[in-house]
PDB file of C-alpha atoms and ligand atoms in Angstrom:
ATOM      1  CA  MET A  73    -197.726  21.791 -50.781  1.00 69.00           C
ATOM      2  CA  SER A  74    -198.195  18.972 -48.317  1.00 94.00           C
ATOM      3  CA  ALA A  75    -196.147  15.764 -48.535  1.00 98.00           C
ATOM      4  CA  CYS A  76    -197.487  12.359 -49.628  1.00 98.00           C
ATOM      5  CA  ILE A  77    -198.077  10.256 -46.536  1.00 98.00           C
ATOM      6  CA  LEU A  78    -196.213   6.941 -46.454  1.00 98.00           C
ATOM      7  CA  ASP A  79    -198.961   4.797 -44.958  1.00 98.00           C
ATOM      8  CA  GLY A  80    -197.050   1.915 -43.381  1.00 98.00           C
ATOM      9  CA  LYS A  81    -200.172   0.491 -41.821  1.00 98.00           C
ATOM     10  CA  ALA A  82    -201.869   0.046 -45.200  1.00 98.00           C
ATOM     11  CA  LEU A  83    -198.723  -1.364 -46.827  1.00 98.00           C
ATOM     12  CA  ALA A  84    -198.212  -3.803 -43.928  1.00 98.00           C
ATOM     13  CA  ALA A  85    -201.810  -4.989 -44.351  1.00 98.00           C
ATOM     14  CA  ARG A  86    -201.211  -5.636 -48.073  1.00 98.00           C
ATOM     15  CA  ILE A  87    -197.984  -7.515 -47.287  1.00 98.00           C
ATOM     16  CA  GLU A  88    -199.822  -9.627 -44.712  1.00 98.00           C
ATOM     17  CA  VAL A  89    -202.438 -10.641 -47.290  1.00 98.00           C
ATOM     18  CA  ALA A  90    -199.694 -11.804 -49.654  1.00 98.00           C
ATOM     19  CA  LEU A  91    -197.927 -13.613 -46.789  1.00 98.00           C
ATOM     20  CA  GLN A  92    -201.126 -15.432 -45.789  1.00 98.00           C
ATOM     21  CA  GLU A  93    -201.122 -17.163 -49.176  1.00 98.00           C
ATOM     22  CA  GLU A  94    -197.385 -17.959 -49.037  1.00 98.00           C
ATOM     23  CA  VAL A  95    -197.737 -19.348 -45.510  1.00 98.00           C
ATOM     24  CA  ARG A  96    -200.714 -21.454 -46.633  1.00 98.00           C
ATOM     25  CA  LEU A  97    -198.661 -22.961 -49.470  1.00 98.00           C
ATOM     26  CA  PHE A  98    -195.722 -23.620 -47.123  1.00 98.00           C
ATOM     27  CA  SER A  99    -198.011 -25.230 -44.530  1.00 97.00           C
ATOM     28  CA  ASN A 100    -199.697 -27.437 -47.142  1.00 97.00           C
ATOM     29  CA  THR A 101    -196.324 -28.642 -48.400  1.00 97.00           C
ATOM     30  CA  LEU A 102    -194.753 -29.273 -44.993  1.00 94.00           C
ATOM     31  CA  MET A 103    -197.984 -30.317 -43.223  1.00 95.00           C
ATOM     32  CA  ARG A 104    -197.255 -27.784 -40.490  1.00 96.00           C
ATOM     33  CA  SER A 105    -197.225 -24.003 -40.003  1.00 97.00           C
ATOM     34  CA  PRO A 106    -194.039 -21.948 -39.668  1.00 98.00           C
ATOM     35  CA  ARG A 107    -193.274 -21.626 -35.928  1.00 98.00           C
ATOM     36  CA  LEU A 108    -191.989 -18.596 -34.050  1.00 98.00           C
ATOM     37  CA  ALA A 109    -190.797 -18.432 -30.429  1.00 98.00           C
ATOM     38  CA  VAL A 110    -190.780 -14.988 -28.773  1.00 98.00           C
ATOM     39  CA  ILE A 111    -188.890 -14.567 -25.512  1.00 98.00           C
ATOM     40  CA  LEU A 112    -190.151 -11.724 -23.336  1.00 98.00           C
ATOM     41  CA  VAL A 113    -188.270 -10.857 -20.148  1.00 98.00           C
ATOM     42  CA  GLY A 114    -189.616  -8.667 -17.351  1.00 98.00           C
ATOM     43  CA  ALA A 115    -192.440  -6.158 -17.283  1.00 95.00           C
ATOM     44  CA  VAL A 116    -191.429  -3.374 -19.687  1.00 95.00           C
ATOM     45  CA  ALA A 117    -194.836  -2.092 -20.849  1.00 95.00           C
ATOM     46  CA  ALA A 118    -193.663  -1.148 -24.359  1.00 95.00           C
ATOM     47  CA  SER A 119    -192.100  -4.604 -24.889  1.00 97.00           C
ATOM     48  CA  HIS A 120    -195.366  -6.274 -23.870  1.00 98.00           C
ATOM     49  CA  SER A 121    -197.326  -4.187 -26.356  1.00 97.00           C
ATOM     50  CA  TYR A 122    -194.829  -4.869 -29.188  1.00 97.00           C
ATOM     51  CA  VAL A 123    -194.959  -8.615 -28.483  1.00 98.00           C
ATOM     52  CA  LYS A 124    -198.756  -8.514 -28.480  1.00 98.00           C
ATOM     53  CA  ALA A 125    -198.690  -6.856 -31.928  1.00 98.00           C
ATOM     54  CA  LYS A 126    -196.274  -9.545 -33.187  1.00 98.00           C
ATOM     55  CA  SER A 127    -198.447 -12.391 -31.847  1.00 98.00           C
ATOM     56  CA  SER A 128    -201.606 -10.911 -33.404  1.00 98.00           C
ATOM     57  CA  ALA A 129    -199.898 -10.540 -36.788  1.00 98.00           C
ATOM     58  CA  ALA A 130    -198.623 -14.130 -36.606  1.00 98.00           C
ATOM     59  CA  LYS A 131    -202.157 -15.347 -35.988  1.00 98.00           C
ATOM     60  CA  ARG A 132    -203.476 -13.332 -38.944  1.00 98.00           C
ATOM     61  CA  VAL A 133    -200.940 -14.747 -41.405  1.00 98.00           C
ATOM     62  CA  GLY A 134    -201.065 -18.343 -40.127  1.00 98.00           C
ATOM     63  CA  ILE A 135    -197.757 -18.500 -38.228  1.00 98.00           C
ATOM     64  CA  ASP A 136    -197.801 -20.548 -35.018  1.00 98.00           C
ATOM     65  CA  SER A 137    -196.216 -18.214 -32.448  1.00 98.00           C
ATOM     66  CA  ARG A 138    -195.469 -18.887 -28.788  1.00 98.00           C
ATOM     67  CA  VAL A 139    -194.523 -16.246 -26.216  1.00 98.00           C
ATOM     68  CA  ILE A 140    -192.247 -17.409 -23.412  1.00 98.00           C
ATOM     69  CA  GLU A 141    -192.427 -14.948 -20.533  1.00 98.00           C
ATOM     70  CA  LEU A 142    -189.611 -14.877 -17.993  1.00 98.00           C
ATOM     71  CA  PRO A 143    -189.084 -12.874 -14.809  1.00 98.00           C
ATOM     72  CA  THR A 144    -186.658  -9.920 -14.700  1.00 98.00           C
ATOM     73  CA  GLU A 145    -184.284 -11.951 -12.481  1.00 98.00           C
ATOM     74  CA  VAL A 146    -183.540 -14.518 -15.221  1.00 98.00           C
ATOM     75  CA  THR A 147    -179.797 -14.993 -15.785  1.00 98.00           C
ATOM     76  CA  THR A 148    -177.780 -14.880 -18.996  1.00 98.00           C
ATOM     77  CA  ALA A 149    -177.005 -18.599 -18.654  1.00 98.00           C
ATOM     78  CA  GLU A 150    -180.686 -19.487 -18.217  1.00 98.00           C
ATOM     79  CA  LEU A 151    -181.634 -17.488 -21.295  1.00 98.00           C
ATOM     80  CA  ILE A 152    -178.915 -19.125 -23.360  1.00 98.00           C
ATOM     81  CA  ARG A 153    -180.045 -22.592 -22.230  1.00 98.00           C
ATOM     82  CA  LEU A 154    -183.634 -21.743 -23.183  1.00 97.00           C
ATOM     83  CA  ILE A 155    -182.568 -20.505 -26.635  1.00 98.00           C
ATOM     84  CA  GLU A 156    -180.523 -23.680 -27.142  1.00 97.00           C
ATOM     85  CA  SER A 157    -183.518 -25.866 -26.334  1.00 96.00           C
ATOM     86  CA  LEU A 158    -185.882 -23.795 -28.510  1.00 96.00           C
ATOM     87  CA  GLY A 159    -183.339 -23.901 -31.328  1.00 95.00           C
ATOM     88  CA  ASP A 160    -182.970 -27.681 -31.208  1.00 92.00           C
ATOM     89  CA  SER A 161    -183.912 -28.714 -34.753  1.00 82.00           C
ATOM     90  CA  THR A 162    -184.297 -32.383 -33.762  1.00 85.00           C
ATOM     91  CA  GLN A 163    -187.521 -31.583 -31.886  1.00 82.00           C
ATOM     92  CA  GLN A 164    -190.601 -33.173 -33.421  1.00 82.00           C
ATOM     93  CA  ILE A 165    -192.037 -29.773 -34.341  1.00 82.00           C
ATOM     94  CA  PRO A 166    -189.045 -27.403 -34.299  1.00 91.00           C
ATOM     95  CA  PHE A 167    -189.217 -23.633 -34.059  1.00 97.00           C
ATOM     96  CA  ASP A 168    -188.235 -21.935 -37.327  1.00 97.00           C
ATOM     97  CA  GLY A 169    -187.681 -18.533 -35.746  1.00 98.00           C
ATOM     98  CA  ILE A 170    -186.514 -17.307 -32.342  1.00 98.00           C
ATOM     99  CA  LEU A 171    -186.859 -13.681 -31.256  1.00 98.00           C
ATOM    100  CA  VAL A 172    -185.623 -12.178 -28.011  1.00 98.00           C
ATOM    101  CA  GLN A 173    -187.540  -8.969 -27.316  1.00 98.00           C
ATOM    102  CA  LEU A 174    -185.196  -6.122 -26.375  1.00 98.00           C
ATOM    103  CA  PRO A 175    -184.247  -4.444 -24.163  1.00 97.00           C
ATOM    104  CA  LEU A 176    -183.151  -7.151 -21.728  1.00 98.00           C
ATOM    105  CA  PRO A 177    -182.546  -6.260 -18.061  1.00 98.00           C
ATOM    106  CA  ALA A 178    -179.200  -4.551 -17.391  1.00 98.00           C
ATOM    107  CA  HIS A 179    -177.660  -7.583 -15.623  1.00 98.00           C
ATOM    108  CA  VAL A 180    -178.134  -9.765 -18.734  1.00 98.00           C
ATOM    109  CA  ASP A 181    -175.360  -9.969 -21.345  1.00 98.00           C
ATOM    110  CA  THR A 182    -177.503  -9.062 -24.358  1.00 98.00           C
ATOM    111  CA  ARG A 183    -174.773  -9.811 -26.896  1.00 98.00           C
ATOM    112  CA  ALA A 184    -174.175 -13.305 -25.513  1.00 98.00           C
ATOM    113  CA  VAL A 185    -177.921 -14.004 -25.588  1.00 98.00           C
ATOM    114  CA  LEU A 186    -178.374 -12.793 -29.177  1.00 98.00           C
ATOM    115  CA  ASP A 187    -175.277 -14.718 -30.282  1.00 98.00           C
ATOM    116  CA  ALA A 188    -176.913 -17.928 -28.978  1.00 98.00           C
ATOM    117  CA  VAL A 189    -179.748 -17.707 -31.541  1.00 98.00           C
ATOM    118  CA  PRO A 190    -178.979 -20.073 -34.442  1.00 98.00           C
ATOM    119  CA  PRO A 191    -178.340 -17.773 -37.458  1.00 98.00           C
ATOM    120  CA  LYS A 192    -180.949 -19.452 -39.658  1.00 98.00           C
ATOM    121  CA  LYS A 193    -183.584 -18.984 -36.925  1.00 98.00           C
ATOM    122  CA  ASP A 194    -182.523 -15.396 -36.229  1.00 98.00           C
ATOM    123  CA  VAL A 195    -185.679 -13.652 -37.501  1.00 98.00           C
ATOM    124  CA  ASP A 196    -184.452 -10.320 -36.068  1.00 98.00           C
ATOM    125  CA  GLY A 197    -181.266 -10.516 -38.149  1.00 98.00           C
ATOM    126  CA  PHE A 198    -179.155  -9.497 -35.137  1.00 98.00           C
ATOM    127  CA  HIS A 199    -176.687 -12.428 -35.134  1.00 98.00           C
ATOM    128  CA  PRO A 200    -173.154 -11.483 -36.314  1.00 98.00           C
ATOM    129  CA  GLU A 201    -173.455 -14.026 -39.146  1.00 98.00           C
ATOM    130  CA  ASN A 202    -176.522 -12.247 -40.506  1.00 98.00           C
ATOM    131  CA  ALA A 203    -174.979  -8.809 -39.945  1.00 98.00           C
ATOM    132  CA  GLY A 204    -171.860  -9.984 -41.815  1.00 98.00           C
ATOM    133  CA  LEU A 205    -173.833 -11.426 -44.714  1.00 98.00           C
ATOM    134  CA  LEU A 206    -175.729  -8.145 -45.086  1.00 98.00           C
ATOM    135  CA  PHE A 207    -172.421  -6.259 -44.941  1.00 98.00           C
ATOM    136  CA  GLN A 208    -171.089  -8.442 -47.761  1.00 98.00           C
ATOM    137  CA  GLY A 209    -174.155  -7.872 -49.958  1.00 96.00           C
ATOM    138  CA  ARG A 210    -175.545 -11.408 -49.640  1.00 97.00           C
ATOM    139  CA  PRO A 211    -178.314 -10.950 -47.073  1.00 98.00           C
ATOM    140  CA  GLN A 212    -179.858 -13.936 -45.303  1.00 98.00           C
ATOM    141  CA  LEU A 213    -182.126 -12.558 -42.535  1.00 98.00           C
ATOM    142  CA  VAL A 214    -182.192  -8.739 -42.384  1.00 98.00           C
ATOM    143  CA  PRO A 215    -183.292  -6.656 -39.346  1.00 98.00           C
ATOM    144  CA  CYS A 216    -187.039  -6.072 -39.651  1.00 98.00           C
ATOM    145  CA  THR A 217    -187.227  -2.289 -39.215  1.00 98.00           C
ATOM    146  CA  ALA A 218    -184.475  -1.609 -41.754  1.00 98.00           C
ATOM    147  CA  LEU A 219    -186.135  -3.977 -44.225  1.00 98.00           C
ATOM    148  CA  GLY A 220    -189.510  -2.340 -43.579  1.00 98.00           C
ATOM    149  CA  VAL A 221    -188.147   1.137 -44.322  1.00 99.00           C
ATOM    150  CA  GLN A 222    -186.611  -0.072 -47.594  1.00 98.00           C
ATOM    151  CA  LYS A 223    -189.938  -1.708 -48.580  1.00 98.00           C
ATOM    152  CA  MET A 224    -191.799   1.571 -47.883  1.00 98.00           C
ATOM    153  CA  ILE A 225    -189.359   3.449 -50.097  1.00 98.00           C
ATOM    154  CA  LEU A 226    -189.723   0.897 -52.892  1.00 98.00           C
ATOM    155  CA  ASP A 227    -193.508   0.730 -52.642  1.00 98.00           C
ATOM    156  CA  ALA A 228    -193.813   4.523 -52.922  1.00 98.00           C
ATOM    157  CA  GLY A 229    -191.593   4.539 -56.007  1.00 98.00           C
ATOM    158  CA  ILE A 230    -189.029   6.808 -54.340  1.00 98.00           C
ATOM    159  CA  PRO A 231    -185.833   6.600 -56.380  1.00 98.00           C
ATOM    160  CA  THR A 232    -182.716   5.480 -54.490  1.00 98.00           C
ATOM    161  CA  ALA A 233    -180.047   4.894 -57.176  1.00 98.00           C
ATOM    162  CA  GLY A 234    -177.514   7.698 -57.134  1.00 98.00           C
ATOM    163  CA  ARG A 235    -179.575   9.641 -54.551  1.00 98.00           C
ATOM    164  CA  ARG A 236    -178.261  10.995 -51.292  1.00 98.00           C
ATOM    165  CA  ALA A 237    -179.604   9.112 -48.272  1.00 99.00           C
ATOM    166  CA  VAL A 238    -178.913  10.393 -44.774  1.00 99.00           C
ATOM    167  CA  VAL A 239    -179.568   8.090 -41.827  1.00 98.00           C
ATOM    168  CA  ILE A 240    -179.570   9.654 -38.356  1.00 98.00           C
ATOM    169  CA  GLY A 241    -178.767   6.972 -35.764  1.00 98.00           C
ATOM    170  CA  ARG A 242    -176.127   4.229 -35.778  1.00 98.00           C
ATOM    171  CA  SER A 243    -177.883   1.450 -33.867  1.00 98.00           C
ATOM    172  CA  ASP A 244    -177.245  -2.197 -34.761  1.00 97.00           C
ATOM    173  CA  ILE A 245    -181.035  -2.643 -34.988  1.00 97.00           C
ATOM    174  CA  VAL A 246    -181.889   0.126 -37.474  1.00 98.00           C
ATOM    175  CA  GLY A 247    -179.277   2.715 -38.482  1.00 98.00           C
ATOM    176  CA  LYS A 248    -176.363   0.478 -39.446  1.00 98.00           C
ATOM    177  CA  PRO A 249    -178.364  -2.211 -41.314  1.00 98.00           C
ATOM    178  CA  LEU A 250    -180.417   0.451 -43.105  1.00 98.00           C
ATOM    179  CA  ALA A 251    -177.268   2.262 -44.235  1.00 98.00           C
ATOM    180  CA  MET A 252    -176.016  -1.089 -45.593  1.00 98.00           C
ATOM    181  CA  LEU A 253    -179.281  -1.799 -47.439  1.00 98.00           C
ATOM    182  CA  LEU A 254    -179.426   1.650 -49.042  1.00 98.00           C
ATOM    183  CA  ALA A 255    -175.782   1.433 -50.110  1.00 98.00           C
ATOM    184  CA  SER A 256    -176.075  -2.124 -51.433  1.00 98.00           C
ATOM    185  CA  ARG A 257    -176.222  -2.853 -55.146  1.00 98.00           C
ATOM    186  CA  GLY A 258    -179.600  -3.120 -56.874  1.00 97.00           C
ATOM    187  CA  LEU A 259    -183.241  -2.329 -56.317  1.00 97.00           C
ATOM    188  CA  GLY A 260    -183.834  -0.105 -53.278  1.00 98.00           C
ATOM    189  CA  GLY A 261    -180.095   0.506 -52.999  1.00 98.00           C
ATOM    190  CA  ASP A 262    -177.268   2.246 -54.896  1.00 98.00           C
ATOM    191  CA  SER A 263    -177.694   5.370 -52.744  1.00 98.00           C
ATOM    192  CA  THR A 264    -174.857   7.558 -51.516  1.00 98.00           C
ATOM    193  CA  VAL A 265    -175.273   7.061 -47.790  1.00 98.00           C
ATOM    194  CA  THR A 266    -174.247   9.254 -44.867  1.00 98.00           C
ATOM    195  CA  LEU A 267    -174.650   7.859 -41.346  1.00 98.00           C
ATOM    196  CA  LEU A 268    -175.031  10.548 -38.681  1.00 98.00           C
ATOM    197  CA  HIS A 269    -174.952   9.943 -34.921  1.00 97.00           C
ATOM    198  CA  SER A 270    -174.825  11.616 -31.524  1.00 93.00           C
ATOM    199  CA  ARG A 271    -171.262  12.908 -32.070  1.00 96.00           C
ATOM    200  CA  SER A 272    -171.980  14.358 -35.520  1.00 97.00           C
ATOM    201  CA  PRO A 273    -171.793  18.167 -35.468  1.00 97.00           C
ATOM    202  CA  ASN A 274    -174.106  20.354 -37.570  1.00 97.00           C
ATOM    203  CA  LEU A 275    -176.685  17.755 -38.631  1.00 98.00           C
ATOM    204  CA  SER A 276    -178.404  20.278 -40.925  1.00 98.00           C
ATOM    205  CA  ALA A 277    -175.353  20.561 -43.182  1.00 98.00           C
ATOM    206  CA  PHE A 278    -175.962  16.919 -44.097  1.00 98.00           C
ATOM    207  CA  THR A 279    -179.733  16.600 -43.782  1.00 98.00           C
ATOM    208  CA  LEU A 280    -180.344  19.551 -46.137  1.00 98.00           C
ATOM    209  CA  GLN A 281    -178.552  17.574 -48.859  1.00 98.00           C
ATOM    210  CA  ALA A 282    -180.638  14.441 -48.335  1.00 99.00           C
ATOM    211  CA  ASP A 283    -183.040  13.159 -50.982  1.00 99.00           C
ATOM    212  CA  ILE A 284    -183.989  10.475 -48.459  1.00 99.00           C
ATOM    213  CA  LEU A 285    -183.787  11.341 -44.768  1.00 99.00           C
ATOM    214  CA  ILE A 286    -184.277   8.694 -42.116  1.00 98.00           C
ATOM    215  CA  ALA A 287    -184.470   9.549 -38.422  1.00 98.00           C
ATOM    216  CA  ALA A 288    -183.793   6.667 -36.038  1.00 98.00           C
ATOM    217  CA  VAL A 289    -182.374   8.149 -32.843  1.00 97.00           C
ATOM    218  CA  GLY A 290    -185.205   8.322 -30.317  1.00 96.00           C
ATOM    219  CA  VAL A 291    -185.133  12.098 -29.884  1.00 97.00           C
ATOM    220  CA  PRO A 292    -188.681  13.501 -30.113  1.00 97.00           C
ATOM    221  CA  GLY A 293    -189.085  16.132 -32.847  1.00 97.00           C
ATOM    222  CA  LEU A 294    -185.353  16.261 -33.655  1.00 98.00           C
ATOM    223  CA  VAL A 295    -185.892  16.813 -37.390  1.00 98.00           C
ATOM    224  CA  THR A 296    -187.552  20.151 -38.084  1.00 98.00           C
ATOM    225  CA  ALA A 297    -188.650  21.740 -41.378  1.00 98.00           C
ATOM    226  CA  ASP A 298    -185.523  23.909 -41.657  1.00 98.00           C
ATOM    227  CA  MET A 299    -183.396  20.705 -41.787  1.00 98.00           C
ATOM    228  CA  VAL A 300    -185.223  19.199 -44.771  1.00 98.00           C
ATOM    229  CA  GLN A 301    -184.566  19.678 -48.486  1.00 98.00           C
ATOM    230  CA  PRO A 302    -187.849  20.558 -50.267  1.00 98.00           C
ATOM    231  CA  GLY A 303    -189.302  17.433 -51.877  1.00 98.00           C
ATOM    232  CA  ALA A 304    -187.206  14.952 -49.844  1.00 98.00           C
ATOM    233  CA  ALA A 305    -188.581  11.652 -48.541  1.00 99.00           C
ATOM    234  CA  VAL A 306    -188.558  11.766 -44.728  1.00 99.00           C
ATOM    235  CA  ILE A 307    -188.964   8.513 -42.844  1.00 98.00           C
ATOM    236  CA  ASP A 308    -189.472   8.537 -39.117  1.00 98.00           C
ATOM    237  CA  VAL A 309    -188.357   5.438 -37.193  1.00 98.00           C
ATOM    238  CA  GLY A 310    -188.658   7.109 -33.771  1.00 97.00           C
ATOM    239  CA  ILE A 311    -191.237   5.883 -31.284  1.00 96.00           C
ATOM    240  CA  ASN A 312    -191.139   8.169 -28.256  1.00 96.00           C
ATOM    241  CA  ARG A 313    -193.698   8.513 -25.499  1.00 93.00           C
ATOM    242  CA  VAL A 314    -194.224  12.174 -24.587  1.00 94.00           C
ATOM    243  CA  ASP A 315    -197.026  12.992 -22.116  1.00 94.00           C
ATOM    244  CA  SER A 316    -198.494   9.538 -22.848  1.00 90.00           C
ATOM    245  CA  GLN A 317    -198.596  10.379 -26.587  1.00 94.00           C
ATOM    246  CA  LEU A 318    -196.561   8.492 -29.230  1.00 94.00           C
ATOM    247  CA  VAL A 319    -194.368  10.869 -31.223  1.00 96.00           C
ATOM    248  CA  GLY A 320    -191.561  10.320 -33.702  1.00 98.00           C
ATOM    249  CA  ASP A 321    -188.124  11.871 -34.221  1.00 98.00           C
ATOM    250  CA  VAL A 322    -189.593  14.173 -36.889  1.00 98.00           C
ATOM    251  CA  ASP A 323    -191.689  17.276 -36.256  1.00 98.00           C
ATOM    252  CA  PHE A 324    -194.474  15.972 -38.500  1.00 98.00           C
ATOM    253  CA  ILE A 325    -196.619  19.130 -38.631  1.00 97.00           C
ATOM    254  CA  SER A 326    -193.862  21.418 -39.945  1.00 98.00           C
ATOM    255  CA  VAL A 327    -191.906  18.866 -42.007  1.00 98.00           C
ATOM    256  CA  ARG A 328    -194.952  17.687 -43.990  1.00 98.00           C
ATOM    257  CA  GLU A 329    -195.131  21.172 -45.554  1.00 98.00           C
ATOM    258  CA  VAL A 330    -191.587  20.834 -46.965  1.00 98.00           C
ATOM    259  CA  ALA A 331    -191.076  17.131 -47.671  1.00 98.00           C
ATOM    260  CA  GLY A 332    -192.227  15.243 -50.762  1.00 98.00           C
ATOM    261  CA  TRP A 333    -193.049  12.141 -48.723  1.00 98.00           C
ATOM    262  CA  ILE A 334    -193.316  11.636 -44.973  1.00 98.00           C
ATOM    263  CA  SER A 335    -194.105   8.657 -42.739  1.00 98.00           C
ATOM    264  CA  PRO A 336    -196.351   9.269 -39.719  1.00 98.00           C
ATOM    265  CA  VAL A 337    -195.939   8.022 -36.138  1.00 98.00           C
ATOM    266  CA  PRO A 338    -197.898   5.959 -35.339  1.00 97.00           C
ATOM    267  CA  GLY A 339    -198.975   4.165 -38.537  1.00 98.00           C
ATOM    268  CA  GLY A 340    -195.694   4.439 -40.449  1.00 98.00           C
ATOM    269  CA  VAL A 341    -192.637   2.271 -39.863  1.00 98.00           C
ATOM    270  CA  GLY A 342    -194.037   0.429 -36.781  1.00 98.00           C
ATOM    271  CA  PRO A 343    -196.510  -1.826 -38.610  1.00 98.00           C
ATOM    272  CA  MET A 344    -193.880  -2.492 -41.296  1.00 98.00           C
ATOM    273  CA  THR A 345    -191.483  -3.867 -38.666  1.00 98.00           C
ATOM    274  CA  VAL A 346    -194.117  -6.388 -37.621  1.00 98.00           C
ATOM    275  CA  ALA A 347    -194.928  -7.358 -41.228  1.00 98.00           C
ATOM    276  CA  MET A 348    -191.214  -7.897 -41.942  1.00 99.00           C
ATOM    277  CA  LEU A 349    -190.946 -10.135 -38.887  1.00 99.00           C
ATOM    278  CA  MET A 350    -193.665 -12.332 -40.389  1.00 99.00           C
ATOM    279  CA  SER A 351    -191.838 -12.328 -43.714  1.00 98.00           C
ATOM    280  CA  ASN A 352    -188.539 -13.219 -41.995  1.00 99.00           C
ATOM    281  CA  THR A 353    -190.207 -16.062 -40.087  1.00 98.00           C
ATOM    282  CA  LEU A 354    -191.436 -17.588 -43.334  1.00 98.00           C
ATOM    283  CA  GLN A 355    -187.994 -17.009 -44.835  1.00 98.00           C
ATOM    284  CA  ALA A 356    -186.375 -18.755 -41.835  1.00 98.00           C
ATOM    285  CA  ALA A 357    -188.786 -21.697 -42.185  1.00 98.00           C
ATOM    286  CA  ARG A 358    -187.851 -21.982 -45.847  1.00 97.00           C
ATOM    287  CA  LEU A 359    -184.123 -21.746 -45.112  1.00 96.00           C
ATOM    288  CA  GLN A 360    -184.392 -24.684 -42.738  1.00 91.00           C
ATOM    289  CA  SER A 361    -186.772 -26.873 -44.657  1.00 92.00           C
ATOM    290  CA  GLY A 362    -185.101 -26.212 -47.990  1.00 88.00           C
ATOM    291  CA  ILE A 363    -188.387 -25.304 -49.768  1.00 81.00           C
TER     292      ILE A 363
HETATM  293  N1  GUN B 672    -186.968  -3.792 -29.337  1.00 93.83           N
HETATM  294  C1  GUN B 672    -187.137  -2.694 -30.097  1.00 93.83           C
HETATM  295  N2  GUN B 672    -187.069  -3.017 -31.410  1.00 93.83           N
HETATM  296  C2  GUN B 672    -186.852  -4.350 -31.474  1.00 93.83           C
HETATM  297  C3  GUN B 672    -186.713  -5.262 -32.544  1.00 93.83           C
HETATM  298  O1  GUN B 672    -186.741  -4.911 -33.738  1.00 93.83           O
HETATM  299  N3  GUN B 672    -186.501  -6.558 -32.197  1.00 93.83           N
HETATM  300  C4  GUN B 672    -186.445  -6.958 -30.902  1.00 93.83           C
HETATM  301  N4  GUN B 672    -186.220  -8.246 -30.661  1.00 93.83           N
HETATM  302  N5  GUN B 672    -186.581  -6.133 -29.874  1.00 93.83           N
HETATM  303  C5  GUN B 672    -186.795  -4.834 -30.172  1.00 93.83           C
END
């Protein structure tokens, strides 16, 4: 039997429709739209296409987004100064959210740049304050991809409480925050979580036990059918370019015959990340305006 497809594109479109109305109400109350600044450094093709998708979504939901493009040679100090000026809440029309598209060039101190984003404007949820609040079970702004995966699980009615969730990949952007969300108390949480990474031996010993299996490592086709428990929910966060094709970390063709649910690449987690960025931008605008 073939797995149910977790259609992230369709879910993201439904979320956007709901956000349009919330943004309209916010804008009517505050007499201005939520505002998002996106900083894009250099000429990484994938980053340009992600930023384009973010700008288009902002336009659709009524968020005023600006892209600030900088050359590869920009310094850490220049980026920090820019973030400080964008984050200045005394501006006549302040930015509610600031996003620095990653990766930054190797000479830039990425941590120092991300730390300069004011926590309440940190729509990516990468600032240590937001990471700490998530860790403590009182989330403020949560990384978009992790939040998007949890929303997909909830929307599909996949049970999480008391279930075994295995996350492959320990990045600060996806793996770690997602493990925290799934282990947190309440709806979409209460799972028993195992976090696997590049030094974990014998992945199958763990993945075969998973009721929910999430692959977020950037290794094309890493998860094969023989690693999946029949009926499990398999969510693919990988976006890899192979021979100019986009492929995930899951071998979709074989795994769909074993899994109960599976997310495709493209059209799965990717659009959810963008929708969650819009949701976080509205959330950031509310945090700052107090409405
Ligand atoms: N690059 C890849 N994923 C992300 C993301 O979620 N946020 C940012 N800012 N950059 C990324």
